[in-house]
Amino acid sequence: MTETNKHTASTPLLQVKDLTMRFGGLLAVDHVSFEVGRNEIFAIIGPNGAGKTTVFNCVGGFYRPTSGQVHMDGKDIAGLPSHKVARHGLVRTFQNVRLFKELTVVENLLVAQHTQVESNMLKGLFKLPSYRRAEKEALDRAVWWLDFMGIRAFANREAGNLAYGHQRRLEIARCMITKPRLLMLDEPAAGLNPQEKVELQHLIDQLRREFDVAVLLIEHDMSLVMNVSERILVMEHGKPIVTGTPDAVRNDPRVIKAYLGEE
Ligand SMILES: Nc1ncnc2c1ncn2[C@@H]1O[C@H](COP(=O)(O)OP(=O)(O)OP(=O)(O)O)[C@@H](O)[C@H]1O
């Protein structure tokens, strides 16, 4: 990892401050604060039930936080619905892959661009040149991403019939095709074989290098997290216990006790 990859601009891309989420009597997230720099790979780890997914859901617009601030590029996005959050350049994958399984692989990438392609009804109805051009560009982009992900051969297959590892790659392509500035990956290595995990690690690093995207990652696979992340936030029982580099986190007694000590 080169120095130029690290925190290049002074304002963080994502700022989360005192984020708190309560479900009835349960404090699932308790005053969590962290920042993700532009082009940084940042991971959140912690034992089951630590509150990682709830943080993701609050940041990504799936839950309205009980309190706290979420700023993307200086703009307050706390409580905005996910489609509005996406307009700020923040998109996510899910713990259990969520694709349109009955649509083809390429159709999944066309749907993802729907909000960006000129979708004016009349232009579409009369197939005006600008509409056709936008459609063609969307298809070219979809094919480009299928090539990039090594799944072009399956373009016309139903997404639900793809091998699991390929579904994961398609889900990431579906995010990337919207040109995000922050890609949130929720347990991307879950269900992958060892070879696919190594490929995923290279993919995450490549996305960051080539597309100027920051990555916020939740992952249980320690090898992946330690190899790919620049900084890691460790949570336990809804609380942040330490934030630091992989080496600092690996050697922190609180982390060993809370998390690594479990293994
Ligand atoms: N919608 C909800 N309603 C009520 N409780 C919830 C809800 N979502 C999460 N919780 C609770 O909040 C706590 C944190 O859950 P969360 O899923 O965020 O943890 P996690 O760190 O992502 O766990 P895992 O690693 O198992 O995915 C848990 O006790 C969970 O049962």
mmCIF file of C-alpha atoms and ligand atoms in Angstrom:
data_model
loop_
_atom_site.group_PDB
_atom_site.id
_atom_site.type_symbol
_atom_site.label_atom_id
_atom_site.label_comp_id
_atom_site.label_asym_id
_atom_site.label_seq_id
_atom_site.Cartn_x
_atom_site.Cartn_y
_atom_site.Cartn_z
ATOM 1 C CA MET A 1 0.000 0.000 0.000
ATOM 2 C CA THR A 2 1.616 3.294 -1.073
ATOM 3 C CA GLU A 3 1.668 6.526 0.874
ATOM 4 C CA THR A 4 -0.354 8.277 -1.845
ATOM 5 C CA ASN A 5 -3.249 5.922 -1.201
ATOM 6 C CA LYS A 6 -3.577 7.121 2.346
ATOM 7 C CA HIS A 7 -5.692 10.008 3.592
ATOM 8 C CA THR A 8 -5.038 12.380 0.712
ATOM 9 C CA ALA A 9 -7.481 15.169 1.545
ATOM 10 C CA SER A 10 -7.985 16.801 4.900
ATOM 11 C CA THR A 11 -11.796 16.584 5.129
ATOM 12 C CA PRO A 12 -12.962 13.036 5.768
ATOM 13 C CA LEU A 13 -15.420 11.625 3.246
ATOM 14 C CA LEU A 14 -17.670 10.137 5.926
ATOM 15 C CA GLN A 15 -17.970 11.489 9.456
ATOM 16 C CA VAL A 16 -20.022 9.596 12.019
ATOM 17 C CA LYS A 17 -20.363 11.275 15.398
ATOM 18 C CA ASP A 18 -21.964 9.910 18.564
ATOM 19 C CA LEU A 19 -24.182 7.584 16.546
ATOM 20 C CA THR A 20 -26.734 5.923 18.818
ATOM 21 C CA MET A 21 -29.476 3.460 17.929
ATOM 22 C CA ARG A 22 -31.940 2.097 20.419
ATOM 23 C CA PHE A 23 -34.394 -0.724 19.768
ATOM 24 C CA GLY A 24 -36.847 -0.504 22.652
ATOM 25 C CA GLY A 25 -34.755 -1.249 25.734
ATOM 26 C CA LEU A 26 -31.725 -2.421 23.740
ATOM 27 C CA LEU A 27 -28.904 0.020 23.037
ATOM 28 C CA ALA A 28 -27.622 -1.621 19.823
ATOM 29 C CA VAL A 29 -25.231 1.250 18.989
ATOM 30 C CA ASP A 30 -23.944 3.411 21.815
ATOM 31 C CA HIS A 31 -22.196 6.697 20.902
ATOM 32 C CA VAL A 32 -20.090 5.392 18.037
ATOM 33 C CA SER A 33 -17.825 7.883 16.242
ATOM 34 C CA PHE A 34 -15.474 7.306 13.332
ATOM 35 C CA GLU A 35 -14.335 8.861 10.077
ATOM 36 C CA VAL A 36 -13.565 7.351 6.707
ATOM 37 C CA GLY A 37 -11.052 9.247 4.597
ATOM 38 C CA ARG A 38 -11.316 9.709 0.848
ATOM 39 C CA ASN A 39 -10.005 6.586 -0.812
ATOM 40 C CA GLU A 40 -9.524 4.830 2.533
ATOM 41 C CA ILE A 41 -10.404 1.203 3.285
ATOM 42 C CA PHE A 42 -11.948 1.177 6.763
ATOM 43 C CA ALA A 43 -13.336 -1.911 8.501
ATOM 44 C CA ILE A 44 -15.713 -2.392 11.420
ATOM 45 C CA ILE A 45 -15.249 -5.645 13.320
ATOM 46 C CA GLY A 46 -16.581 -7.130 16.527
ATOM 47 C CA PRO A 47 -18.288 -10.243 17.864
ATOM 48 C CA ASN A 48 -21.802 -11.229 16.789
ATOM 49 C CA GLY A 49 -24.370 -8.727 17.986
ATOM 50 C CA ALA A 50 -21.756 -5.965 18.506
ATOM 51 C CA GLY A 51 -23.837 -3.515 16.456
ATOM 52 C CA LYS A 52 -21.887 -3.450 13.179
ATOM 53 C CA THR A 53 -24.846 -4.025 10.862
ATOM 54 C CA THR A 54 -26.907 -1.499 12.779
ATOM 55 C CA VAL A 55 -24.180 1.111 12.185
ATOM 56 C CA PHE A 56 -24.311 0.215 8.479
ATOM 57 C CA ASN A 57 -28.073 0.518 8.416
ATOM 58 C CA CYS A 58 -27.935 3.938 10.074
ATOM 59 C CA VAL A 59 -25.209 5.226 7.741
ATOM 60 C CA GLY A 60 -26.827 3.775 4.610
ATOM 61 C CA GLY A 61 -30.284 5.195 5.225
ATOM 62 C CA PHE A 62 -32.055 1.996 6.296
ATOM 63 C CA TYR A 63 -32.578 3.125 9.892
ATOM 64 C CA ARG A 64 -33.111 6.582 11.268
ATOM 65 C CA PRO A 65 -30.602 6.819 14.143
ATOM 66 C CA THR A 66 -31.941 7.582 17.611
ATOM 67 C CA SER A 67 -29.299 10.314 17.823
ATOM 68 C CA GLY A 68 -25.952 11.328 16.413
ATOM 69 C CA GLN A 69 -24.598 12.741 13.180
ATOM 70 C CA VAL A 70 -23.736 11.222 9.828
ATOM 71 C CA HIS A 71 -22.031 13.552 7.356
ATOM 72 C CA MET A 72 -21.044 12.601 3.833
ATOM 73 C CA ASP A 73 -18.617 15.084 2.349
ATOM 74 C CA GLY A 74 -19.746 17.595 4.946
ATOM 75 C CA LYS A 75 -23.478 17.132 4.251
ATOM 76 C CA ASP A 76 -25.833 15.800 6.887
ATOM 77 C CA ILE A 77 -27.349 12.518 5.654
ATOM 78 C CA ALA A 78 -28.587 11.076 8.963
ATOM 79 C CA GLY A 79 -32.135 9.791 8.592
ATOM 80 C CA LEU A 80 -32.273 10.217 4.801
ATOM 81 C CA PRO A 81 -33.780 7.231 2.980
ATOM 82 C CA SER A 82 -31.303 4.968 1.166
ATOM 83 C CA HIS A 83 -32.120 6.215 -2.352
ATOM 84 C CA LYS A 84 -31.306 9.763 -1.241
ATOM 85 C CA VAL A 85 -28.165 8.578 0.545
ATOM 86 C CA ALA A 86 -27.116 6.936 -2.762
ATOM 87 C CA ARG A 87 -27.316 10.326 -4.469
ATOM 88 C CA HIS A 88 -24.561 11.457 -2.112
ATOM 89 C CA GLY A 89 -22.342 8.716 -3.544
ATOM 90 C CA LEU A 90 -22.808 6.094 -0.844
ATOM 91 C CA VAL A 91 -23.949 2.590 -1.837
ATOM 92 C CA ARG A 92 -23.886 -0.814 -0.145
ATOM 93 C CA THR A 93 -24.045 -4.559 -0.543
ATOM 94 C CA PHE A 94 -25.901 -6.831 1.879
ATOM 95 C CA GLN A 95 -24.928 -9.691 4.178
ATOM 96 C CA ASN A 96 -27.215 -11.940 2.121
ATOM 97 C CA VAL A 97 -26.760 -11.071 -1.546
ATOM 98 C CA ARG A 98 -29.727 -9.050 -2.804
ATOM 99 C CA LEU A 99 -30.069 -9.186 -6.579
ATOM 100 C CA PHE A 100 -33.077 -9.267 -8.867
ATOM 101 C CA LYS A 101 -32.697 -13.026 -9.125
ATOM 102 C CA GLU A 102 -35.248 -13.530 -11.889
ATOM 103 C CA LEU A 103 -33.651 -10.860 -14.096
ATOM 104 C CA THR A 104 -30.572 -11.622 -16.152
ATOM 105 C CA VAL A 105 -27.118 -10.635 -15.008
ATOM 106 C CA VAL A 106 -26.880 -7.754 -17.492
ATOM 107 C CA GLU A 107 -30.416 -6.581 -16.673
ATOM 108 C CA ASN A 108 -29.392 -6.241 -13.029
ATOM 109 C CA LEU A 109 -26.737 -3.745 -14.118
ATOM 110 C CA LEU A 110 -29.181 -1.872 -16.356
ATOM 111 C CA VAL A 111 -31.712 -1.510 -13.547
ATOM 112 C CA ALA A 112 -28.976 -0.180 -11.270
ATOM 113 C CA GLN A 113 -28.382 2.698 -13.685
ATOM 114 C CA HIS A 114 -32.052 3.504 -13.998
ATOM 115 C CA THR A 115 -31.936 6.689 -11.960
ATOM 116 C CA GLN A 116 -28.965 7.938 -13.967
ATOM 117 C CA VAL A 117 -30.142 7.063 -17.478
ATOM 118 C CA GLU A 118 -32.486 9.536 -19.190
ATOM 119 C CA SER A 119 -35.797 7.925 -18.420
ATOM 120 C CA ASN A 120 -38.168 10.581 -19.669
ATOM 121 C CA MET A 121 -41.378 8.754 -20.668
ATOM 122 C CA LEU A 122 -41.967 10.612 -23.934
ATOM 123 C CA LYS A 123 -38.369 10.353 -25.044
ATOM 124 C CA GLY A 124 -38.560 6.651 -24.331
ATOM 125 C CA LEU A 125 -41.885 6.229 -26.084
ATOM 126 C CA PHE A 126 -40.698 7.880 -29.271
ATOM 127 C CA LYS A 127 -37.233 6.371 -28.982
ATOM 128 C CA LEU A 128 -35.637 9.779 -29.453
ATOM 129 C CA PRO A 129 -31.896 9.709 -30.285
ATOM 130 C CA SER A 130 -30.860 11.030 -26.871
ATOM 131 C CA TYR A 131 -32.843 8.230 -25.196
ATOM 132 C CA ARG A 132 -31.363 5.556 -27.457
ATOM 133 C CA ARG A 133 -27.872 6.957 -26.881
ATOM 134 C CA ALA A 134 -28.337 6.854 -23.104
ATOM 135 C CA GLU A 135 -29.615 3.271 -23.334
ATOM 136 C CA LYS A 136 -26.645 2.231 -25.440
ATOM 137 C CA GLU A 137 -24.210 3.856 -23.017
ATOM 138 C CA ALA A 138 -25.878 2.075 -20.093
ATOM 139 C CA LEU A 139 -25.516 -1.260 -21.901
ATOM 140 C CA ASP A 140 -21.868 -0.544 -22.752
ATOM 141 C CA ARG A 141 -21.167 0.290 -19.114
ATOM 142 C CA ALA A 142 -22.922 -2.899 -17.970
ATOM 143 C CA VAL A 143 -20.862 -5.040 -20.339
ATOM 144 C CA TRP A 144 -17.689 -3.229 -19.289
ATOM 145 C CA TRP A 145 -18.347 -4.079 -15.626
ATOM 146 C CA LEU A 146 -19.203 -7.687 -16.444
ATOM 147 C CA ASP A 147 -15.850 -7.944 -18.235
ATOM 148 C CA PHE A 148 -14.071 -6.301 -15.324
ATOM 149 C CA MET A 149 -15.633 -8.747 -12.860
ATOM 150 C CA GLY A 150 -14.927 -11.750 -15.116
ATOM 151 C CA ILE A 151 -18.617 -12.695 -15.423
ATOM 152 C CA ARG A 152 -19.453 -11.522 -18.963
ATOM 153 C CA ALA A 153 -19.958 -15.118 -20.113
ATOM 154 C CA PHE A 154 -23.032 -15.216 -17.836
ATOM 155 C CA ALA A 155 -24.556 -11.920 -19.044
ATOM 156 C CA ASN A 156 -27.816 -13.480 -20.200
ATOM 157 C CA ARG A 157 -28.229 -15.958 -17.387
ATOM 158 C CA GLU A 158 -30.747 -15.402 -14.602
ATOM 159 C CA ALA A 159 -28.831 -13.801 -11.746
ATOM 160 C CA GLY A 160 -30.277 -16.317 -9.285
ATOM 161 C CA ASN A 161 -28.624 -19.157 -11.236
ATOM 162 C CA LEU A 162 -25.093 -17.771 -10.913
ATOM 163 C CA ALA A 163 -22.593 -19.433 -8.589
ATOM 164 C CA TYR A 164 -22.607 -17.692 -5.216
ATOM 165 C CA GLY A 165 -19.157 -16.101 -5.689
ATOM 166 C CA HIS A 166 -20.288 -14.659 -9.020
ATOM 167 C CA GLN A 167 -23.470 -13.282 -7.437
ATOM 168 C CA ARG A 168 -21.280 -11.443 -4.928
ATOM 169 C CA ARG A 169 -19.192 -9.965 -7.763
ATOM 170 C CA LEU A 170 -22.345 -8.940 -9.607
ATOM 171 C CA GLU A 171 -23.632 -7.222 -6.474
ATOM 172 C CA ILE A 172 -20.403 -5.237 -6.188
ATOM 173 C CA ALA A 173 -20.586 -4.368 -9.922
ATOM 174 C CA ARG A 174 -24.140 -3.167 -9.387
ATOM 175 C CA CYS A 175 -22.853 -0.749 -6.757
ATOM 176 C CA MET A 176 -19.797 0.356 -8.735
ATOM 177 C CA ILE A 177 -21.751 1.114 -11.897
ATOM 178 C CA THR A 178 -23.392 4.011 -10.052
ATOM 179 C CA LYS A 179 -19.908 5.552 -9.538
ATOM 180 C CA PRO A 180 -20.012 5.729 -5.739
ATOM 181 C CA ARG A 181 -17.530 7.602 -3.599
ATOM 182 C CA LEU A 182 -18.106 5.272 -0.654
ATOM 183 C CA LEU A 183 -18.735 1.562 -1.169
ATOM 184 C CA MET A 184 -20.119 -0.221 1.884
ATOM 185 C CA LEU A 185 -19.578 -3.987 1.911
ATOM 186 C CA ASP A 186 -21.483 -6.042 4.492
ATOM 187 C CA GLU A 187 -19.601 -9.326 5.043
ATOM 188 C CA PRO A 188 -18.496 -9.666 1.412
ATOM 189 C CA ALA A 189 -16.399 -12.784 2.126
ATOM 190 C CA ALA A 190 -19.276 -14.747 3.699
ATOM 191 C CA GLY A 191 -19.856 -17.971 1.774
ATOM 192 C CA LEU A 192 -16.767 -17.585 -0.419
ATOM 193 C CA ASN A 193 -14.102 -20.297 -0.764
ATOM 194 C CA PRO A 194 -10.451 -19.505 0.128
ATOM 195 C CA GLN A 195 -9.487 -18.746 -3.488
ATOM 196 C CA GLU A 196 -12.480 -16.418 -3.909
ATOM 197 C CA LYS A 197 -11.528 -14.644 -0.658
ATOM 198 C CA VAL A 198 -8.050 -13.898 -2.009
ATOM 199 C CA GLU A 199 -9.608 -12.613 -5.246
ATOM 200 C CA LEU A 200 -12.007 -10.453 -3.222
ATOM 201 C CA GLN A 201 -9.107 -8.923 -1.327
ATOM 202 C CA HIS A 202 -7.415 -7.972 -4.608
ATOM 203 C CA LEU A 203 -10.712 -6.695 -5.998
ATOM 204 C CA ILE A 204 -11.330 -4.363 -3.044
ATOM 205 C CA ASP A 205 -7.819 -2.959 -3.310
ATOM 206 C CA GLN A 206 -8.149 -2.569 -7.081
ATOM 207 C CA LEU A 207 -11.510 -0.767 -6.812
ATOM 208 C CA ARG A 208 -10.011 1.710 -4.405
ATOM 209 C CA ARG A 209 -6.920 2.287 -6.546
ATOM 210 C CA GLU A 210 -8.590 2.531 -9.947
ATOM 211 C CA PHE A 211 -11.956 4.128 -9.186
ATOM 212 C CA ASP A 212 -11.097 6.527 -6.400
ATOM 213 C CA VAL A 213 -13.649 4.976 -4.088
ATOM 214 C CA ALA A 214 -13.439 4.614 -0.307
ATOM 215 C CA VAL A 215 -14.554 1.298 1.205
ATOM 216 C CA LEU A 216 -16.373 0.748 4.499
ATOM 217 C CA LEU A 217 -16.318 -2.926 5.341
ATOM 218 C CA ILE A 218 -17.934 -5.217 7.893
ATOM 219 C CA GLU A 219 -16.239 -8.585 7.866
ATOM 220 C CA HIS A 220 -15.678 -11.576 10.136
ATOM 221 C CA ASP A 221 -12.804 -12.984 8.064
ATOM 222 C CA MET A 222 -9.810 -11.664 10.013
ATOM 223 C CA SER A 223 -7.261 -12.436 7.330
ATOM 224 C CA LEU A 224 -9.184 -10.362 4.770
ATOM 225 C CA VAL A 225 -9.764 -7.493 7.214
ATOM 226 C CA MET A 226 -6.138 -7.350 8.363
ATOM 227 C CA ASN A 227 -4.757 -7.533 4.806
ATOM 228 C CA VAL A 228 -7.006 -5.003 3.130
ATOM 229 C CA SER A 229 -7.909 -2.349 5.739
ATOM 230 C CA GLU A 230 -5.953 0.759 6.585
ATOM 231 C CA ARG A 231 -7.846 1.344 9.814
ATOM 232 C CA ILE A 232 -10.235 -0.757 11.842
ATOM 233 C CA LEU A 233 -12.937 0.117 14.383
ATOM 234 C CA VAL A 234 -13.601 -2.631 16.905
ATOM 235 C CA MET A 235 -17.044 -2.709 18.539
ATOM 236 C CA GLU A 236 -18.391 -4.724 21.442
ATOM 237 C CA HIS A 237 -21.917 -4.583 22.886
ATOM 238 C CA GLY A 238 -22.730 -1.509 20.781
ATOM 239 C CA LYS A 239 -19.709 0.451 21.997
ATOM 240 C CA PRO A 240 -16.536 1.372 20.135
ATOM 241 C CA ILE A 241 -13.582 -0.114 22.011
ATOM 242 C CA VAL A 242 -10.661 0.841 19.788
ATOM 243 C CA THR A 243 -9.874 2.348 16.376
ATOM 244 C CA GLY A 244 -6.458 1.837 14.813
ATOM 245 C CA THR A 245 -4.273 0.238 12.176
ATOM 246 C CA PRO A 246 -4.442 -3.544 11.710
ATOM 247 C CA ASP A 247 -1.228 -3.954 13.714
ATOM 248 C CA ALA A 248 -2.426 -1.740 16.562
ATOM 249 C CA VAL A 249 -5.783 -3.525 16.697
ATOM 250 C CA ARG A 250 -4.274 -6.996 16.464
ATOM 251 C CA ASN A 251 -2.071 -6.316 19.475
ATOM 252 C CA ASP A 252 -4.565 -4.422 21.629
ATOM 253 C CA PRO A 253 -5.401 -6.433 24.759
ATOM 254 C CA ARG A 254 -9.002 -5.119 24.762
ATOM 255 C CA VAL A 255 -9.510 -6.466 21.279
ATOM 256 C CA ILE A 256 -7.890 -9.793 22.040
ATOM 257 C CA LYS A 257 -10.176 -10.115 25.037
ATOM 258 C CA ALA A 258 -13.343 -8.975 23.272
ATOM 259 C CA TYR A 259 -12.937 -10.530 19.899
ATOM 260 C CA LEU A 260 -9.791 -12.303 18.871
ATOM 261 C CA GLY A 261 -9.706 -14.052 22.234
ATOM 262 C CA GLU A 262 -12.894 -15.823 21.242
ATOM 263 C CA GLU A 263 -11.144 -17.803 18.533
HETATM 264 N N1 LIG B 1 -34.336 -4.283 13.864
HETATM 265 C C1 LIG B 1 -33.946 -4.658 15.082
HETATM 266 N N2 LIG B 1 -34.820 -4.716 16.115
HETATM 267 C C2 LIG B 1 -34.425 -5.077 17.342
HETATM 268 N N3 LIG B 1 -33.156 -5.418 17.666
HETATM 269 C C3 LIG B 1 -32.242 -5.397 16.684
HETATM 270 C C4 LIG B 1 -32.579 -5.010 15.338
HETATM 271 N N4 LIG B 1 -31.451 -5.076 14.582
HETATM 272 C C5 LIG B 1 -30.475 -5.475 15.407
HETATM 273 N N5 LIG B 1 -30.931 -5.664 16.664
HETATM 274 C C6 LIG B 1 -30.153 -6.053 17.840
HETATM 275 O O1 LIG B 1 -29.096 -5.112 17.949
HETATM 276 C C7 LIG B 1 -27.902 -5.758 18.372
HETATM 277 C C8 LIG B 1 -26.824 -5.480 17.345
HETATM 278 O O2 LIG B 1 -27.143 -6.221 16.163
HETATM 279 P P1 LIG B 1 -26.299 -6.091 14.820
HETATM 280 O O3 LIG B 1 -26.965 -6.951 13.805
HETATM 281 O O4 LIG B 1 -26.079 -4.676 14.490
HETATM 282 O O5 LIG B 1 -24.901 -6.763 15.248
HETATM 283 P P2 LIG B 1 -23.695 -7.221 14.335
HETATM 284 O O6 LIG B 1 -22.450 -6.752 15.000
HETATM 285 O O7 LIG B 1 -23.912 -6.789 12.939
HETATM 286 O O8 LIG B 1 -23.801 -8.808 14.437
HETATM 287 P P3 LIG B 1 -23.422 -9.945 13.364
HETATM 288 O O9 LIG B 1 -21.932 -9.980 13.321
HETATM 289 O O10 LIG B 1 -23.987 -11.176 13.993
HETATM 290 O O11 LIG B 1 -24.063 -9.581 12.070
HETATM 291 C C9 LIG B 1 -28.230 -7.226 18.528
HETATM 292 O O12 LIG B 1 -28.503 -7.459 19.899
HETATM 293 C C10 LIG B 1 -29.464 -7.406 17.690
HETATM 294 O O13 LIG B 1 -30.264 -8.462 18.168
#
